[in-house]
CSV table of C-alpha atoms in Angstrom, one decimal:
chain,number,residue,atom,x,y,z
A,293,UNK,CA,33.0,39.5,120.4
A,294,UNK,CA,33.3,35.6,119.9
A,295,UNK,CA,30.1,35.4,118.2
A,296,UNK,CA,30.3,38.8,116.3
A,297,UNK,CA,33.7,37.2,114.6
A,298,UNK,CA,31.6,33.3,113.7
A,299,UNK,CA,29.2,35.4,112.1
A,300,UNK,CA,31.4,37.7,110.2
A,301,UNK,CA,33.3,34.7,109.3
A,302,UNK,CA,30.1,32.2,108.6
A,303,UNK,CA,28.9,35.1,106.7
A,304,UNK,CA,32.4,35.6,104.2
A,305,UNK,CA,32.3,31.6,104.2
A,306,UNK,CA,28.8,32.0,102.2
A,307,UNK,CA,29.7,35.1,100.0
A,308,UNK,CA,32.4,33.0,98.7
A,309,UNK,CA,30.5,29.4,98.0
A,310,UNK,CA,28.2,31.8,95.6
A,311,UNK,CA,30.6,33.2,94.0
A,312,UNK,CA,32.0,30.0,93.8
A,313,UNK,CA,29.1,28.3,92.0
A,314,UNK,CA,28.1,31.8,90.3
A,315,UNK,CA,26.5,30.9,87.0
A,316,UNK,CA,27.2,33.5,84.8
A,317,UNK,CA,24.5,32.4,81.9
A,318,UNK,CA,22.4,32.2,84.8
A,319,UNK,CA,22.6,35.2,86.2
A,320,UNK,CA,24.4,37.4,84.1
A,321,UNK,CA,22.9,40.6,84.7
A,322,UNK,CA,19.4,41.1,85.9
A,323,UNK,CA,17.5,41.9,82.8
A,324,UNK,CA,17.0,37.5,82.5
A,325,UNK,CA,13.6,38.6,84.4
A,326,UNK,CA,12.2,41.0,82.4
A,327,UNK,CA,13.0,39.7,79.1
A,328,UNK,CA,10.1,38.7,76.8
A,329,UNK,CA,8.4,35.5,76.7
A,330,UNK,CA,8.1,33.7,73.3
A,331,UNK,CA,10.1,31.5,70.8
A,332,UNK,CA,12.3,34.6,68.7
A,333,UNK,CA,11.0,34.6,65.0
A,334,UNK,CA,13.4,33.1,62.4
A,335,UNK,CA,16.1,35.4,60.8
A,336,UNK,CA,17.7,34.9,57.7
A,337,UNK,CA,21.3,35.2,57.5
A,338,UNK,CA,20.8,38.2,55.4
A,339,UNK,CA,18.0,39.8,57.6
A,340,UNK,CA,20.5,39.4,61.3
A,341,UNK,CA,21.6,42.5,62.9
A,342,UNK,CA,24.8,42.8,64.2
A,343,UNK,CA,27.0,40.9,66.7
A,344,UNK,CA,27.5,43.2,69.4
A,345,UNK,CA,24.0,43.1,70.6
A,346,UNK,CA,23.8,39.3,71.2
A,347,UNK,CA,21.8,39.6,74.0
A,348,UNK,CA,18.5,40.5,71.7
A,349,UNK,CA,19.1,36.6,70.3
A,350,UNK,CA,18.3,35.0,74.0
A,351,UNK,CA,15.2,33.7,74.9
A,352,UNK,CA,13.3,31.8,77.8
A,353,UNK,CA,11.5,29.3,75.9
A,354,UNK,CA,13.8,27.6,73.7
A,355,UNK,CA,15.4,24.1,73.3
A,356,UNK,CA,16.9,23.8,76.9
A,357,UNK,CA,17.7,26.8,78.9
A,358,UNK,CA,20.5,28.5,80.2
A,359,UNK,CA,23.3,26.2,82.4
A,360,UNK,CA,21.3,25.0,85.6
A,361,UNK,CA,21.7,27.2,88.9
A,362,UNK,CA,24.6,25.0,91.2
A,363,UNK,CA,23.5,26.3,94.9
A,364,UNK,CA,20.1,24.5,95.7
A,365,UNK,CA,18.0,26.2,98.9
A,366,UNK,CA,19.8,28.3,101.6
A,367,UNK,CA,23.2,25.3,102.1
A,368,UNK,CA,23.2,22.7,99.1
A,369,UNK,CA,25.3,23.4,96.5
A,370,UNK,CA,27.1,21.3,93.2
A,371,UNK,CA,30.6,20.9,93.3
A,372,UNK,CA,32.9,22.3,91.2
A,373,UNK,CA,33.6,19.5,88.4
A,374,UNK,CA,37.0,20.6,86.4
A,375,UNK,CA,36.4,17.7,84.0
A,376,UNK,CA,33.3,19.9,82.3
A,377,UNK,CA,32.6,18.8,78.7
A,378,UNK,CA,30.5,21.3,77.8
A,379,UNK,CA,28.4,23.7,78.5
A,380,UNK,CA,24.7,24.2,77.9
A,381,UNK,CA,23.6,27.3,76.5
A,382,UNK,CA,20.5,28.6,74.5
A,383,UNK,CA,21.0,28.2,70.5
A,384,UNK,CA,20.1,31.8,69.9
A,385,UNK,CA,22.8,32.7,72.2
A,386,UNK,CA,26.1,31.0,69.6
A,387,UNK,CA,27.0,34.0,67.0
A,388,UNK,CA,29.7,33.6,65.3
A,389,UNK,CA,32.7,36.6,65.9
A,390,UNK,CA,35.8,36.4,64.6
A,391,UNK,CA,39.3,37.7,67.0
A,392,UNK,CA,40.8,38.7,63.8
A,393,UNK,CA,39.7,38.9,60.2
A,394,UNK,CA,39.9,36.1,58.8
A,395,UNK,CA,42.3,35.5,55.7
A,396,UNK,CA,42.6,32.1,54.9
A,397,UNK,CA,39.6,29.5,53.6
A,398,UNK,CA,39.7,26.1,53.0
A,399,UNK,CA,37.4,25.1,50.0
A,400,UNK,CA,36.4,21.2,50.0
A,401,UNK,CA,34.8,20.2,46.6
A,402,UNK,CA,33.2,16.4,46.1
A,403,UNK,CA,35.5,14.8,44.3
A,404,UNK,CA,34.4,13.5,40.8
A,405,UNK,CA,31.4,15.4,40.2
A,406,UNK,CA,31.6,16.9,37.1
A,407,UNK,CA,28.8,20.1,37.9
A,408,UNK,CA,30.5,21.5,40.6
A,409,UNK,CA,33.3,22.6,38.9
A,410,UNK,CA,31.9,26.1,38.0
A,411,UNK,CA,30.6,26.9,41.4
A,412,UNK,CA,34.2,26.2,42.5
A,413,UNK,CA,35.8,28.1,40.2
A,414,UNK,CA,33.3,31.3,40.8
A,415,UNK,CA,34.0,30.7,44.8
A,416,UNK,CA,37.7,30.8,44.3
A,417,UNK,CA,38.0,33.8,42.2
A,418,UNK,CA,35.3,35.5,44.6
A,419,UNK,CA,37.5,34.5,47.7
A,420,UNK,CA,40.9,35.2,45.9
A,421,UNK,CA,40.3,38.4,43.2
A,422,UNK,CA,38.0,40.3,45.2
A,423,UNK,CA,38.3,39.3,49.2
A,424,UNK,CA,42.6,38.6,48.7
A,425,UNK,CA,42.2,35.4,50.6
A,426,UNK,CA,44.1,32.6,50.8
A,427,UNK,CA,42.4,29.6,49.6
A,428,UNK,CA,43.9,25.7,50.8
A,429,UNK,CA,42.4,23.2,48.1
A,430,UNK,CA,43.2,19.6,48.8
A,431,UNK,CA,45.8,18.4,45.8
A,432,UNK,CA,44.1,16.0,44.4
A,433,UNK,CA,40.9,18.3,43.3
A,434,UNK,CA,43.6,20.2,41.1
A,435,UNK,CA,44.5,17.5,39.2
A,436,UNK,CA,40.9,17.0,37.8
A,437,UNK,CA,41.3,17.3,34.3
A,438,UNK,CA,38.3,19.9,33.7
A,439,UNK,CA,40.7,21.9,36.4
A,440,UNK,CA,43.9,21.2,35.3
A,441,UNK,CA,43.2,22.1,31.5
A,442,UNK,CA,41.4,25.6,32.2
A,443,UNK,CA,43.4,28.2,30.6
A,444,UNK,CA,41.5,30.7,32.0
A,445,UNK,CA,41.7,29.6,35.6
A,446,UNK,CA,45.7,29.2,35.4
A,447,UNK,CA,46.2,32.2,37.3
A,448,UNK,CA,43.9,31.6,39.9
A,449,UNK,CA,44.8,28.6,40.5
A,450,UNK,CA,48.6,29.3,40.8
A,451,UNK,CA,47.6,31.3,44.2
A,452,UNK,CA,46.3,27.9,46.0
A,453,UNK,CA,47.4,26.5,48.9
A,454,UNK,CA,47.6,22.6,48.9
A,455,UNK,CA,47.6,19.9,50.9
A,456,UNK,CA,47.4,16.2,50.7
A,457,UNK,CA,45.1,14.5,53.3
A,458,UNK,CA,47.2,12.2,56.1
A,459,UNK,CA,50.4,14.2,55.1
A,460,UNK,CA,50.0,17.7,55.6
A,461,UNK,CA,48.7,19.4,59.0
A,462,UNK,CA,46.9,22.4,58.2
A,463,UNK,CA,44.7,22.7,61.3
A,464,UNK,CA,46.5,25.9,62.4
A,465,UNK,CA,46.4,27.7,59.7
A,466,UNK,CA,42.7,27.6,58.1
A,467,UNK,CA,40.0,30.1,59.7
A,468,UNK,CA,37.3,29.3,58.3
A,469,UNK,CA,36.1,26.3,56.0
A,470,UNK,CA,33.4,26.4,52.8
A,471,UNK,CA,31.6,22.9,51.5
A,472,UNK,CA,30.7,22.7,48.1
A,473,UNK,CA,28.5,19.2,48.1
A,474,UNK,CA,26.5,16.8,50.2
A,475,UNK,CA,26.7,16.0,53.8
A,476,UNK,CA,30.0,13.9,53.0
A,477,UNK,CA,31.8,17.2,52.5
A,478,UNK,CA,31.1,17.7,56.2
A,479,UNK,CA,31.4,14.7,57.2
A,480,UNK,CA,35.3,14.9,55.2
A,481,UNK,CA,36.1,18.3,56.7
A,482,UNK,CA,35.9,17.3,60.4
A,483,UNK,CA,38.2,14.2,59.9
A,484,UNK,CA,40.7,16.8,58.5
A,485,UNK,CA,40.8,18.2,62.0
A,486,UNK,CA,41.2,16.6,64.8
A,487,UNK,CA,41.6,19.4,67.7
A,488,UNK,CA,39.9,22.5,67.1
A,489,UNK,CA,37.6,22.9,64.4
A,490,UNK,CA,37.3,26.0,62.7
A,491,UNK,CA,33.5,27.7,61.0
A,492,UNK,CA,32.3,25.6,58.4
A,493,UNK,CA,29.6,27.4,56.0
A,494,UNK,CA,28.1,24.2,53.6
A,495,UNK,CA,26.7,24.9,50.7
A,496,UNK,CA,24.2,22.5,49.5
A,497,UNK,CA,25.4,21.5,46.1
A,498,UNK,CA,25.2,17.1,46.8
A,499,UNK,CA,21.5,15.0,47.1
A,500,UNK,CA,20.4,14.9,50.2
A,501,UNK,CA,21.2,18.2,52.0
A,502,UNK,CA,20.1,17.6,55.4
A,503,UNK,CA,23.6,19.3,57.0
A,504,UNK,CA,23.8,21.9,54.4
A,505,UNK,CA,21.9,24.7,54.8
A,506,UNK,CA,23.0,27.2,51.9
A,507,UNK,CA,22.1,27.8,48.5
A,508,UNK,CA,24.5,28.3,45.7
A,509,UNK,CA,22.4,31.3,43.6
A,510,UNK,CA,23.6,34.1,46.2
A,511,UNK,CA,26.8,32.9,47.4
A,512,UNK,CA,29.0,36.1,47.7
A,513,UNK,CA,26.3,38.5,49.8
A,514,UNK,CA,26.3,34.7,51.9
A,515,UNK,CA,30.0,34.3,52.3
A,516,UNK,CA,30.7,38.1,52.7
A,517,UNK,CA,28.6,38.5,56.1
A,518,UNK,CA,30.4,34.9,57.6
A,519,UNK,CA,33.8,37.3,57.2
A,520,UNK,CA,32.2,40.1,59.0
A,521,UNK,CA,31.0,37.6,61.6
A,522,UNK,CA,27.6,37.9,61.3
A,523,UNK,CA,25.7,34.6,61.1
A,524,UNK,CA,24.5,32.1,63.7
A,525,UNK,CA,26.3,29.0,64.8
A,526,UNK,CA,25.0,25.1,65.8
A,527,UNK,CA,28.3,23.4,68.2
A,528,UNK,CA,27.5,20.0,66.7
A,529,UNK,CA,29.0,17.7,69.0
A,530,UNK,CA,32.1,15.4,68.2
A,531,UNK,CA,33.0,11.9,69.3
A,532,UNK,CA,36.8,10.8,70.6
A,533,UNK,CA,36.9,7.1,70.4
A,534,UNK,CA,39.9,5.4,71.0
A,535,UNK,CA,40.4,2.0,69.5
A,536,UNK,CA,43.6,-0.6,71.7
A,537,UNK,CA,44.3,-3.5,69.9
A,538,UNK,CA,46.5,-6.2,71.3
A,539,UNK,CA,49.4,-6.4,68.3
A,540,UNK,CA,50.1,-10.1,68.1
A,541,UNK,CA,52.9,-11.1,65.3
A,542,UNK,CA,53.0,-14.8,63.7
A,543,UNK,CA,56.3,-16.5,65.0
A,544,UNK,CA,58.5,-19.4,62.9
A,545,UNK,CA,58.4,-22.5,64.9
A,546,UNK,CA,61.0,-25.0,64.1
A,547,UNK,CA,59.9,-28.8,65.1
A,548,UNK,CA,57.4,-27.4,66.8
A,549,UNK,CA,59.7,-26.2,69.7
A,550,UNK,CA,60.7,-22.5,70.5
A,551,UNK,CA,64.4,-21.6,71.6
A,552,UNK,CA,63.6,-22.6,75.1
A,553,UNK,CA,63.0,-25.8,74.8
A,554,UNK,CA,59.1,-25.7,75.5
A,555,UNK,CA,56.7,-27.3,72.9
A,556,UNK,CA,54.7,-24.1,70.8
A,557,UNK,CA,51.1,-24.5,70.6
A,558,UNK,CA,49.9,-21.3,69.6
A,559,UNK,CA,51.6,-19.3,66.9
A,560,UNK,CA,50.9,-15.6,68.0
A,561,UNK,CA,52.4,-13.5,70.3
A,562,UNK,CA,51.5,-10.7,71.7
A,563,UNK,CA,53.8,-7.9,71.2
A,564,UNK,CA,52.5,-4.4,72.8
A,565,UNK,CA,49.3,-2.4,71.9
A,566,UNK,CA,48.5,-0.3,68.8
A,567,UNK,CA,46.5,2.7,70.0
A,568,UNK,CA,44.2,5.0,67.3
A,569,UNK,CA,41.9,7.7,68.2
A,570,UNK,CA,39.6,9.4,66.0
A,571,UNK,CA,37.1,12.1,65.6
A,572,UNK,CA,34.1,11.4,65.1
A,573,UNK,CA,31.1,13.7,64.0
A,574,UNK,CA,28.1,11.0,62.8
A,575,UNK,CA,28.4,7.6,64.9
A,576,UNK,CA,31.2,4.9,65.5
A,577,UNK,CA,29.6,1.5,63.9
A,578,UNK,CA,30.2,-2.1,64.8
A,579,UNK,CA,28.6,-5.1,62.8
A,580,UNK,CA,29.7,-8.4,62.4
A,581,UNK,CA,31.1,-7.5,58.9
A,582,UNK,CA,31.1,-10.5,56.5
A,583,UNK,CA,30.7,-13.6,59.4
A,584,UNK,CA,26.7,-14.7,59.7
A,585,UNK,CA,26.7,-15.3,62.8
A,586,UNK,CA,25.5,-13.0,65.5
A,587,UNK,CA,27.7,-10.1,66.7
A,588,UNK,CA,28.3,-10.7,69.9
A,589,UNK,CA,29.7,-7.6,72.0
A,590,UNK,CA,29.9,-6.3,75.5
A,591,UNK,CA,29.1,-2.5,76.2
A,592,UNK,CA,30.4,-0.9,79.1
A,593,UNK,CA,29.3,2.3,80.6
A,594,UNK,CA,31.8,3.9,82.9
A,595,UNK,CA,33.6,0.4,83.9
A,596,UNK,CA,29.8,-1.0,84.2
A,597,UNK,CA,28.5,-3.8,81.6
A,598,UNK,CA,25.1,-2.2,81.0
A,599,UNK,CA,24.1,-5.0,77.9
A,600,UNK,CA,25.5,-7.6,76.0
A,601,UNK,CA,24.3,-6.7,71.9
A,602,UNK,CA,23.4,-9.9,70.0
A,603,UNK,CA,22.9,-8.8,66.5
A,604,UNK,CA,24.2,-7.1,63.2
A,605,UNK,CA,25.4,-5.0,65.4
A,606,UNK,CA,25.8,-1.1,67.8
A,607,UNK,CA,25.7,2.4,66.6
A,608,UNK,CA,26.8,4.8,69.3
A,609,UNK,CA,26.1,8.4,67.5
A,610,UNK,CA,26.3,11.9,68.2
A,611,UNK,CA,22.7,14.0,68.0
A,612,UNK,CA,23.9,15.0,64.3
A,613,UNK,CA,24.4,11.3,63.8
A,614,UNK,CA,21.3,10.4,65.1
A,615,UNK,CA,19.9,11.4,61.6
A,616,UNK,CA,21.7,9.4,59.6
A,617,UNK,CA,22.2,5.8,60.3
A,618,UNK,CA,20.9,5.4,63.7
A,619,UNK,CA,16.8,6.6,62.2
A,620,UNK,CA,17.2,4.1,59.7
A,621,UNK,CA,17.7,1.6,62.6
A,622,UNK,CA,14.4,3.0,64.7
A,623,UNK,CA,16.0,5.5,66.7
A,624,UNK,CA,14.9,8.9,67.8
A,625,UNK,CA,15.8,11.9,66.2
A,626,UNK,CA,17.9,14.4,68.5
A,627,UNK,CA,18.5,18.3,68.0
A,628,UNK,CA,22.4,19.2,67.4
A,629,UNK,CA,22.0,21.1,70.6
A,630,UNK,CA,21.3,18.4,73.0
A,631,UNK,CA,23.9,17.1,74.9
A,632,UNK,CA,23.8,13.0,74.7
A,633,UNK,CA,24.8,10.3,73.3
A,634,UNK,CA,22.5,7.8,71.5
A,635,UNK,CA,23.2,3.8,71.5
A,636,UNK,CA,21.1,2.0,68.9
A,637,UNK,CA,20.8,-1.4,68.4
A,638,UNK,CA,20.9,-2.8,64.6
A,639,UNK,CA,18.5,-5.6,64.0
A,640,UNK,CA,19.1,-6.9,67.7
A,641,UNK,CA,18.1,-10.2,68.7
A,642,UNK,CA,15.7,-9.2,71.1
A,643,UNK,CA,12.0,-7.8,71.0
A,644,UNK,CA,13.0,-5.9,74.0
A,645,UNK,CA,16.5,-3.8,73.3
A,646,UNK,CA,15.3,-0.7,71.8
A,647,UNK,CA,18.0,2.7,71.7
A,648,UNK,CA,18.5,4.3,74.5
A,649,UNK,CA,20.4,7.9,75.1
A,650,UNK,CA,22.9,8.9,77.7
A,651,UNK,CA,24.3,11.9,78.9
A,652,UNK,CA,26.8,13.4,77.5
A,653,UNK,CA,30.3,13.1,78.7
A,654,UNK,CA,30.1,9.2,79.7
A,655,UNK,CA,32.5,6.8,78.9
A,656,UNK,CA,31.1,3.7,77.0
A,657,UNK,CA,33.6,1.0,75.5
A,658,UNK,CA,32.6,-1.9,73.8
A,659,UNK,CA,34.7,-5.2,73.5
A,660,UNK,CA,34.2,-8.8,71.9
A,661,UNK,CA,32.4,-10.6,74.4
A,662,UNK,CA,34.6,-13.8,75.7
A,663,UNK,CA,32.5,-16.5,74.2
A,664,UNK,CA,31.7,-14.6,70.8
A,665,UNK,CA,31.7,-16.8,67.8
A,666,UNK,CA,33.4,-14.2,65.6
A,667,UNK,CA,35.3,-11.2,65.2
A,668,UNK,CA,34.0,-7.5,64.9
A,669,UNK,CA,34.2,-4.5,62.2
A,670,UNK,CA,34.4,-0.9,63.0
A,671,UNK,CA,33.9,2.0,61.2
A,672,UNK,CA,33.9,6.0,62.0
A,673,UNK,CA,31.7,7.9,59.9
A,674,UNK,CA,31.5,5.3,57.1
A,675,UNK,CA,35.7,5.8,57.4
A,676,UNK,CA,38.5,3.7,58.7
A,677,UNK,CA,37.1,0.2,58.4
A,678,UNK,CA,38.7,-2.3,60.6
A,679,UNK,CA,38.3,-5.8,62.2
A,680,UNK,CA,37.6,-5.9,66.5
A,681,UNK,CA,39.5,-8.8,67.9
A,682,UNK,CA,39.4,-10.6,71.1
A,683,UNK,CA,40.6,-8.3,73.8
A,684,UNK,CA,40.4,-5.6,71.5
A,685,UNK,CA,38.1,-2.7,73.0
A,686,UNK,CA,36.9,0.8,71.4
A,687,UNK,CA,36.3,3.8,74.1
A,688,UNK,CA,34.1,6.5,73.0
A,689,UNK,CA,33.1,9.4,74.8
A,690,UNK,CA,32.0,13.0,73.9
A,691,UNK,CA,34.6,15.6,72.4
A,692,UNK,CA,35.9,18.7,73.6
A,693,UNK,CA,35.7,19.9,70.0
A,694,UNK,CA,32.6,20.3,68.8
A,695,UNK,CA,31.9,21.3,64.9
A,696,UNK,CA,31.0,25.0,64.3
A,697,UNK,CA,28.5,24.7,61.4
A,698,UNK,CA,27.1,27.8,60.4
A,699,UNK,CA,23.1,27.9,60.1
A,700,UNK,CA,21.4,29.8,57.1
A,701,UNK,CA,19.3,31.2,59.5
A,702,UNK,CA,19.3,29.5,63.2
A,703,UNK,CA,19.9,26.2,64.9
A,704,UNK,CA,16.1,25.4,65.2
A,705,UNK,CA,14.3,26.5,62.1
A,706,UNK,CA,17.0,25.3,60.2
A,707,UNK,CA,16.8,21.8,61.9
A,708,UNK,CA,13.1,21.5,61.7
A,709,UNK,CA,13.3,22.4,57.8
A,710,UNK,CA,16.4,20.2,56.8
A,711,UNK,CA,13.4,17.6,58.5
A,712,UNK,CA,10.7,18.6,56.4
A,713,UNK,CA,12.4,19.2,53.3
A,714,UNK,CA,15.2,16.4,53.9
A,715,UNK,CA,13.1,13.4,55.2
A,716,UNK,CA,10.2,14.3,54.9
A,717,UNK,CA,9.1,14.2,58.5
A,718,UNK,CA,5.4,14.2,59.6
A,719,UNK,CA,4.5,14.9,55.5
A,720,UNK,CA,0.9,13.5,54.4
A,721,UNK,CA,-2.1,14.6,53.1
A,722,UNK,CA,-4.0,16.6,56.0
A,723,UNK,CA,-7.7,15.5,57.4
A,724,UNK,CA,-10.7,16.8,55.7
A,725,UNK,CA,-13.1,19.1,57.7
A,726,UNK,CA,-16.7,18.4,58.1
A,727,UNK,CA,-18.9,19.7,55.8
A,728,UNK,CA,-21.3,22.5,57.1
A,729,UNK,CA,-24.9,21.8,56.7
A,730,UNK,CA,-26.7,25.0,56.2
């Protein structure tokens, strides 16, 4: 009877560990088997079926697979880890669905551009007239002159929403967002929210293009399937750095001597700490700003000092980032999809220091180092300039709130064209053939 009850029990004891560690991507159902093999063909936006058969958008072969299994032979097994970032899926897998329909937009327009004013004004009576949305338009696009003067778009423009940016929170009450411009547009909407991040459908109206995916020509078929929810999503992940600086305040001396009695030799005192914390989609920057000597700075990777950077400077970025800044410095480019993070040295003062990516999820900080000649700049997303101090540090590590950006058609074969077309990747004039002799 003894051993009848240790094996019913050492039998329950292993039922529950899998369905503990149960991977639901992994093994959700058992068709994962018998689907086919093969890369899915590319779908336009106007060519994809509809949400509720998701399951025809997964695939074996594909940027990374589903998450990874958690039990490992007959006894091993991963713990349970409550502090998960994210979670890896395959990009055919993220459609966008909306809970409710969705009833108010927020339209961002490049500021000072002079021929995007009538795409704007054809987007917001599209969204207002004939969807009876409401549209939130930042205040200070109104009061463009071309804008402001319109006659004809007075009553449009009466049903607006506005907000001013730094003043107004409007992160509960936008469902989806619409670019008209470049990659900065993007780049402006996820400062604007912090937390959650709703859909963001760019429209490539700016120079380069490389995050923007949509034409302008066939806008309202475009925006009218979004509102149904049927387009494919990219989760392009965020960075949440937090910047301490030691507050220090310049003190009167009198005679040299402070109310105590004790002869003042340094001017400063510290005070408490300033903390700031930012989103950050592209890559956090530190250079030595306008000093010529060498930045000299300490990175740290989970409380361990992996490098000391003796240069211009250190761009941690995000895989969207890793586009931008960090390939004009020499680094790899990384898909969206990719969970890491990418530190890239700018001109360093070493043959030897060349980038280097880490997992996602990792604390990094970076501080002065103690003997550094000069002080530090930092910048997030080209925004937010400021000067690093000693004792100063900047902690970056991956966001719980990615950026939905909505693909034109999906994550992959609109990455590898925004490379061809974009930066023109791998483009030259292809290798003649041998001629056949008869």
């Amino acid at each position: 009877m003894e051993m009848n009850r240790e094996k019913l029990c050492t039998s329950k004891a292993d039922v529950s560990s899998e369905s503990a560690y149960h991977c639901s991507a992994c093994h959700d159902d058992e068709e994962w088997s018998n689907m086919s093999r093969g890369r899915a063909k590319s779908r336009s936006l106007s060519a994809s079926p509809a949400l509720g058969s998701t399951k025809e958008f997964r695939r074996t072969r594909s940027l990374h697979g589903p998450c990874p299994v958690t039990t490992f032979g007959p006894k091993a097994c991963m713990l349970q880890n409550p502090k998960t970032i994210m979670h890896i899926q395959d990009p055919a897998s993220q459609r966008l669905t909306w809970n409710k329909p969705p009833k108010s937009v927020l339209v961002i327009k490049k500021i000072r551009d002079a021929s995007l004013l009538q795409p704007f004004k054809e987007l917001c009576v599209y969204l207002t007239e004939e969807n009876n949305m409401i549209v939130y338009v930042e205040k200070k696009v109104l009061e463009d002159p071309a804008i402001a003067n319109d006659e004809n778009f007075g009553p449009v423009k009466k049903k607006f929403c506005t907000f001013r940016e730094d003043y107004d929170d409007i992160s509960n009450q936008i469902d989806f967002i619409i670019c008209l411009g470049g990659d900065g547009t993007l780049l402006y909407a996820s400062s604007l929210f912090q937390g959650s991040v709703p859909p963001v459908m760019a429209f490539h109206l700016g120079s380069l293009g490389f995050l923007t995916p949509f034409n302008f020509e066939n806008f309202q078929s475009q925006v009218t399937q979004v509102i149904e929810g049927n387009a494919a999503l990219v989760l392009r992940s965020r960075l949440k750095v937090k910047v301490v600086k030691e507050h220090r305040e310049k003190m009167t001396v009198q005679n040299g001597i402070e109310e105590n009695g004790v002869v003042s030799t340094n001017i400063e005192k510290e005070v408490g700490k300033q903390v700031m914390q930012y989103q950050v989609l592209n890559e956090v920057v530190v250079d030595r700003g306008p000093s010529s000597y060498l930045s000299n700075v300490d990175v740290f990777l989970d409380g361990h000092l992996i490098t000391t950077v003796q240069g211009d400077g250190v761009i941690v970025s995000t895989p969207t980032g890793s586009t931008a800044y960090a390939a004009a410095a020499g680094a790899s480019m990384i898909h969206p999809n990719v969970p890491a993070i990418m530190i890239t040295p700018i001109c360093p003062h070493s043959l030897s220091f060349r980038p280097i990516v880490v997992p996602a999820g990792v604390e990094l900080k970076i501080m002065l180092s103690p003997d550094a000649r000069n002080t530090a700049w930092v910048s997030f997303d080209g925004r937010k300039r400021q000067e690093i101090c000693h004792g100063d540090s900047i902690s970056i590590t991956t966001s719980c709130y990615p950026l939905p950006s909505i693909c034109f058609r999906d994550p992959v074969s609109d990455w590898f064209e925004s490379l061809a077309e974009c930066l023109h990747w791998n483009v030259r004039k292809k290798q003649n053939n041998f001629a056949v002799e008869e």
